[in-house]
GROMACS .gro file of C-alpha atoms in nm:
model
  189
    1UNK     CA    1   1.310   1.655   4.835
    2UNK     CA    2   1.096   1.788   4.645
    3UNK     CA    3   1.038   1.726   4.243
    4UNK     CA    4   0.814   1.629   3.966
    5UNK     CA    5   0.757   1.231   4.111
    6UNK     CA    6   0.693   1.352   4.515
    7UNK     CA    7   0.452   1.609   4.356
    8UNK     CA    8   0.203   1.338   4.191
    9UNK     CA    9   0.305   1.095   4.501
   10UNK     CA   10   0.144   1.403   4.707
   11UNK     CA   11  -0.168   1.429   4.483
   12UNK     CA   12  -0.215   1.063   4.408
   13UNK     CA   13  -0.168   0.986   4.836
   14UNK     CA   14  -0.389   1.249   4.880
   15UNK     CA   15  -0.659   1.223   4.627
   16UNK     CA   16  -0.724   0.819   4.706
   17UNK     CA   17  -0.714   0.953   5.122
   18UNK     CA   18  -0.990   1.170   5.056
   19UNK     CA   19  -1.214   0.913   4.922
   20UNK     CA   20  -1.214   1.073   4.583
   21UNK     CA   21  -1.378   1.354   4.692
   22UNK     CA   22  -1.203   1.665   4.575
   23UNK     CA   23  -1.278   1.914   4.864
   24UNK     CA   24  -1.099   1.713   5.126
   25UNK     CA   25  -0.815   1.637   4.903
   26UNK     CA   26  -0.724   1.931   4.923
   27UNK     CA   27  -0.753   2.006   5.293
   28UNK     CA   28  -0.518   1.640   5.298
   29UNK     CA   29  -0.264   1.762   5.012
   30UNK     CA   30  -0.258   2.141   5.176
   31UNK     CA   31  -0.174   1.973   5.511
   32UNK     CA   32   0.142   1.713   5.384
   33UNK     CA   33   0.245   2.002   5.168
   34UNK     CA   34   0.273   2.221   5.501
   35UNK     CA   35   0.516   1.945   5.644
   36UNK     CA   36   0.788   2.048   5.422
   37UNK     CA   37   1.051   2.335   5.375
   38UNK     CA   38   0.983   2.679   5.282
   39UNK     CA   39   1.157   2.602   4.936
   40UNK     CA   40   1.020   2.283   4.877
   41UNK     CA   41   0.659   2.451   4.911
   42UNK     CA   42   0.784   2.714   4.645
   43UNK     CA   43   0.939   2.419   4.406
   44UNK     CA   44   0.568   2.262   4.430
   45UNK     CA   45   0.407   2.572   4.334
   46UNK     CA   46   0.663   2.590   4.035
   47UNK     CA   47   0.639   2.256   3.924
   48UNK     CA   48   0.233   2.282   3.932
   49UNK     CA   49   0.261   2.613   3.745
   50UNK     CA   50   0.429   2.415   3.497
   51UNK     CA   51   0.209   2.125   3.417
   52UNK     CA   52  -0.075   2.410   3.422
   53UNK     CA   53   0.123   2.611   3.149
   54UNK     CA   54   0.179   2.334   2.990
   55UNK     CA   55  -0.178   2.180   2.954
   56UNK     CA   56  -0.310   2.518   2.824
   57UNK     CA   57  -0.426   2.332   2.459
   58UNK     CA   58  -0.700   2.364   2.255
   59UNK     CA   59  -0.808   2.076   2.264
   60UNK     CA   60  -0.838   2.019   2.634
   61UNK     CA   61  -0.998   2.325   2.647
   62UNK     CA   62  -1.273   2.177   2.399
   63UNK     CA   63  -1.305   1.892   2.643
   64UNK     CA   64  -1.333   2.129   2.941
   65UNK     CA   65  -1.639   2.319   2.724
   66UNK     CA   66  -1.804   1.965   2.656
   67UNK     CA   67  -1.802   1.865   3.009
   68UNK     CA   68  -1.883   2.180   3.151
   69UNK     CA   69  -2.131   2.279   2.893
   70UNK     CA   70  -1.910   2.600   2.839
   71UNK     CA   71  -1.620   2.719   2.972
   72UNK     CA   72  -1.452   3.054   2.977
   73UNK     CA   73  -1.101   3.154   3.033
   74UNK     CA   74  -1.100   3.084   3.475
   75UNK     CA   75  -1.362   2.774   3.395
   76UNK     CA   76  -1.036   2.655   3.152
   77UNK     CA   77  -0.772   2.701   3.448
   78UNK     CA   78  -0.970   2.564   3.694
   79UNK     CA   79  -1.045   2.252   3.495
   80UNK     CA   80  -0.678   2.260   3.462
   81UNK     CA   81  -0.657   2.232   3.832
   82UNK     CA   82  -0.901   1.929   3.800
   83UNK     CA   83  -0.741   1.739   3.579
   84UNK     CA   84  -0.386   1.771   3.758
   85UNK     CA   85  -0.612   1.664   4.088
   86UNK     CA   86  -0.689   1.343   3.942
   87UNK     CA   87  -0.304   1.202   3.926
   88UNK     CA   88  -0.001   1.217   3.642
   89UNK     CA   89  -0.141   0.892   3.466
   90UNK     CA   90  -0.470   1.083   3.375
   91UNK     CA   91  -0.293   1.451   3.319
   92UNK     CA   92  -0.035   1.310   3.088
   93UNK     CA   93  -0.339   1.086   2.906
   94UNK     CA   94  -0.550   1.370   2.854
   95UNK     CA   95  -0.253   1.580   2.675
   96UNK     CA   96  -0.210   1.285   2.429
   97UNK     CA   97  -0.561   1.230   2.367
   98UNK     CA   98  -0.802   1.489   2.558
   99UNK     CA   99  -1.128   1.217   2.494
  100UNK     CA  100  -0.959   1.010   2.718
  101UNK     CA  101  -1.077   1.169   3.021
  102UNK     CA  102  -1.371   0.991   2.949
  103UNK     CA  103  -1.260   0.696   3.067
  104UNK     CA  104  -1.165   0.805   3.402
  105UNK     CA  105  -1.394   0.628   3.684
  106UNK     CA  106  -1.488   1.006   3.758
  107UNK     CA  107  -1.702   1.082   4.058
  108UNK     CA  108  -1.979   1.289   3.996
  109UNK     CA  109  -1.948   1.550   4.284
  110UNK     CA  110  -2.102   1.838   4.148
  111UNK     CA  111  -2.174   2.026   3.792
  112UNK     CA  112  -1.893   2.098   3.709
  113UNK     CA  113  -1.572   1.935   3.627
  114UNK     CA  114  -1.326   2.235   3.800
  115UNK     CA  115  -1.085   2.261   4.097
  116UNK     CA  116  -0.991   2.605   4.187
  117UNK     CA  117  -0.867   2.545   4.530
  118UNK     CA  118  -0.563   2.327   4.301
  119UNK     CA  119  -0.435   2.665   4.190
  120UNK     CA  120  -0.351   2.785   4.534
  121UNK     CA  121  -0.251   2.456   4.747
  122UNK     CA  122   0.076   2.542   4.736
  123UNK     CA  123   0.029   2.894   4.866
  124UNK     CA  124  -0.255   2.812   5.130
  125UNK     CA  125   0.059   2.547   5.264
  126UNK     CA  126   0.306   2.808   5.234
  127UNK     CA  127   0.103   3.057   5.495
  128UNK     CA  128  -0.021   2.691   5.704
  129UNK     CA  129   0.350   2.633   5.703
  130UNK     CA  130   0.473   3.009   5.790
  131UNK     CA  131   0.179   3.114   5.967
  132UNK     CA  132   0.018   3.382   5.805
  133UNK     CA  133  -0.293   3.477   5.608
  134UNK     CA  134  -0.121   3.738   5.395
  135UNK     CA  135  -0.103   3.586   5.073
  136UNK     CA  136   0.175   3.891   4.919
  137UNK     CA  137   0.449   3.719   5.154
  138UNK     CA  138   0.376   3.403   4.911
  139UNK     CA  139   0.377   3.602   4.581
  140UNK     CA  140   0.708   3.780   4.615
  141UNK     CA  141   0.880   3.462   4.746
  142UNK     CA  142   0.741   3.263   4.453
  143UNK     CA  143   0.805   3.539   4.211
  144UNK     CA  144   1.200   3.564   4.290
  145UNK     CA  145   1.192   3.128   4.335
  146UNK     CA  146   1.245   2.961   3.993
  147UNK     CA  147   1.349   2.591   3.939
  148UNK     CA  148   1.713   2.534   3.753
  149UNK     CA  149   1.677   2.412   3.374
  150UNK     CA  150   1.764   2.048   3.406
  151UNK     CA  151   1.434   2.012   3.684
  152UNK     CA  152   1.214   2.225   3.429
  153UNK     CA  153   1.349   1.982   3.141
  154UNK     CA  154   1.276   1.708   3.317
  155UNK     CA  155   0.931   1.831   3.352
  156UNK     CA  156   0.857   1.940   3.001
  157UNK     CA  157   1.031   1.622   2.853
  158UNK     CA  158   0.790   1.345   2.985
  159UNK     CA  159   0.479   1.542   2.828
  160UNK     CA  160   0.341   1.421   2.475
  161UNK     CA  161   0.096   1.562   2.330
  162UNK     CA  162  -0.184   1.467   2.072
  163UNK     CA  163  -0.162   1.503   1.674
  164UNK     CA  164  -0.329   1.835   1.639
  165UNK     CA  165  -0.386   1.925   2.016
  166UNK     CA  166  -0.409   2.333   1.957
  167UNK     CA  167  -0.690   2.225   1.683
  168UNK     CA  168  -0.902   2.497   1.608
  169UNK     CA  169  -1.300   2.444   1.746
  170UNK     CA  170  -1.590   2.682   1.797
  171UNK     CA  171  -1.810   2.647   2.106
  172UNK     CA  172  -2.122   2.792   1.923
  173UNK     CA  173  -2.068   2.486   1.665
  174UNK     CA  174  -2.125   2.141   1.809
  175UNK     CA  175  -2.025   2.001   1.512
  176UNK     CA  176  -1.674   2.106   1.567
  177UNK     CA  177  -1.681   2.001   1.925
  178UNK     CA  178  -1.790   1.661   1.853
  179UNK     CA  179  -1.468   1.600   1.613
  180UNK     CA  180  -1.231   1.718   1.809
  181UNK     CA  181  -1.375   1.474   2.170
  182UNK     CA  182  -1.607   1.272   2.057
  183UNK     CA  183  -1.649   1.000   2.346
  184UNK     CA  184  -1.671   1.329   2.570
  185UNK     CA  185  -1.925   1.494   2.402
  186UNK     CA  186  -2.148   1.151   2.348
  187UNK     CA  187  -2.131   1.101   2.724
  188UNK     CA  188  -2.110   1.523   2.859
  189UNK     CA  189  -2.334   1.727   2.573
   0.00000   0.00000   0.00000
């Protein structure tokens, strides 16, 4: 069944399978979503568009500019994507104190801290798991799917975030980046 614990089980399991290595985690995670139902591929696709709704601070987003040296508005959702990759423990971390990423034992795997393929696991499983390649059967199931209000409760009501986590911060002024994640921009600027 699915729900918010079997969806960081399936990211954790798959994240420490592949190595650390975010390309075939997803590949791993894609293929054990595909092993479950039709809704249960849906709920996982809600549930992740939660956590990425939810994680859609200021703050983070100063951390995603520090370690990305810049980030626009995809960079932001795709280092979303990338942080929800890495496992609950370092998602819910990073909402209470976004300079906490930096003490992740991150692999270095290219330049740039972002995961797009995160934002579409669910539907790449749903068209493994249905066999198709057109991606619209997937966006009007999701679109009509939605999760009842004590699983979306549940959700929401672990998450904690940070004293001032939608802090205001301007990327053409270091200054304010370095107050807002300070151990992230002495290791990332």
């Amino acid at each position: 069944m699915m729900d918010k614990n079997k969806f960081w089980e399936l990211i954790q399991t798959s994240y420490k399978e592949a190595d650390w290595v975010t390309d075939k985690e997803m590949g791993l995670l894609i293929n054990k979503l595909a092993e479950y139902s039709q809704e249960e591929i849906l709920k996982f696709g809600k549930i992740y568009e939660i956590y990425a709704n939810e994680s859609y601070k200021s703050k983070l987003w100063a951390a995603a500019c520090v370690m990305n040296k810049g980030c626009s508005d995809d960079c932001f959702d795709y280092f979303r994507g990338w942080l929800i990759s890495r496992g609950k423990e370092p998602y819910l971390n990073a909402l209470l104190d976004p300079d906490s990423i930096v003490d992740l034992d991150i692999p270095y795997e290219d330049d740039y801290y972002e995961n797009e393929a995160m934002l579409s696991v669910a539907l790449e499983a749903f068209n493994k798991k249905i066999g198709t390649d057109d991606i619209n059967v997937y966006f009007e199931r999701i679109k009509e799917f939605e999760l009842d209000s004590e699983e979306t409760f549940d959700i929401v009501d672990e998450i904690a975030f940070g004293e001032d986590i939608d802090a205001k911060w301007d990327d053409d002024d270091e200054e304010s980046l370095r107050k807002i994640v300070p151990k992230l921009y002495e290791q990332f600027w």
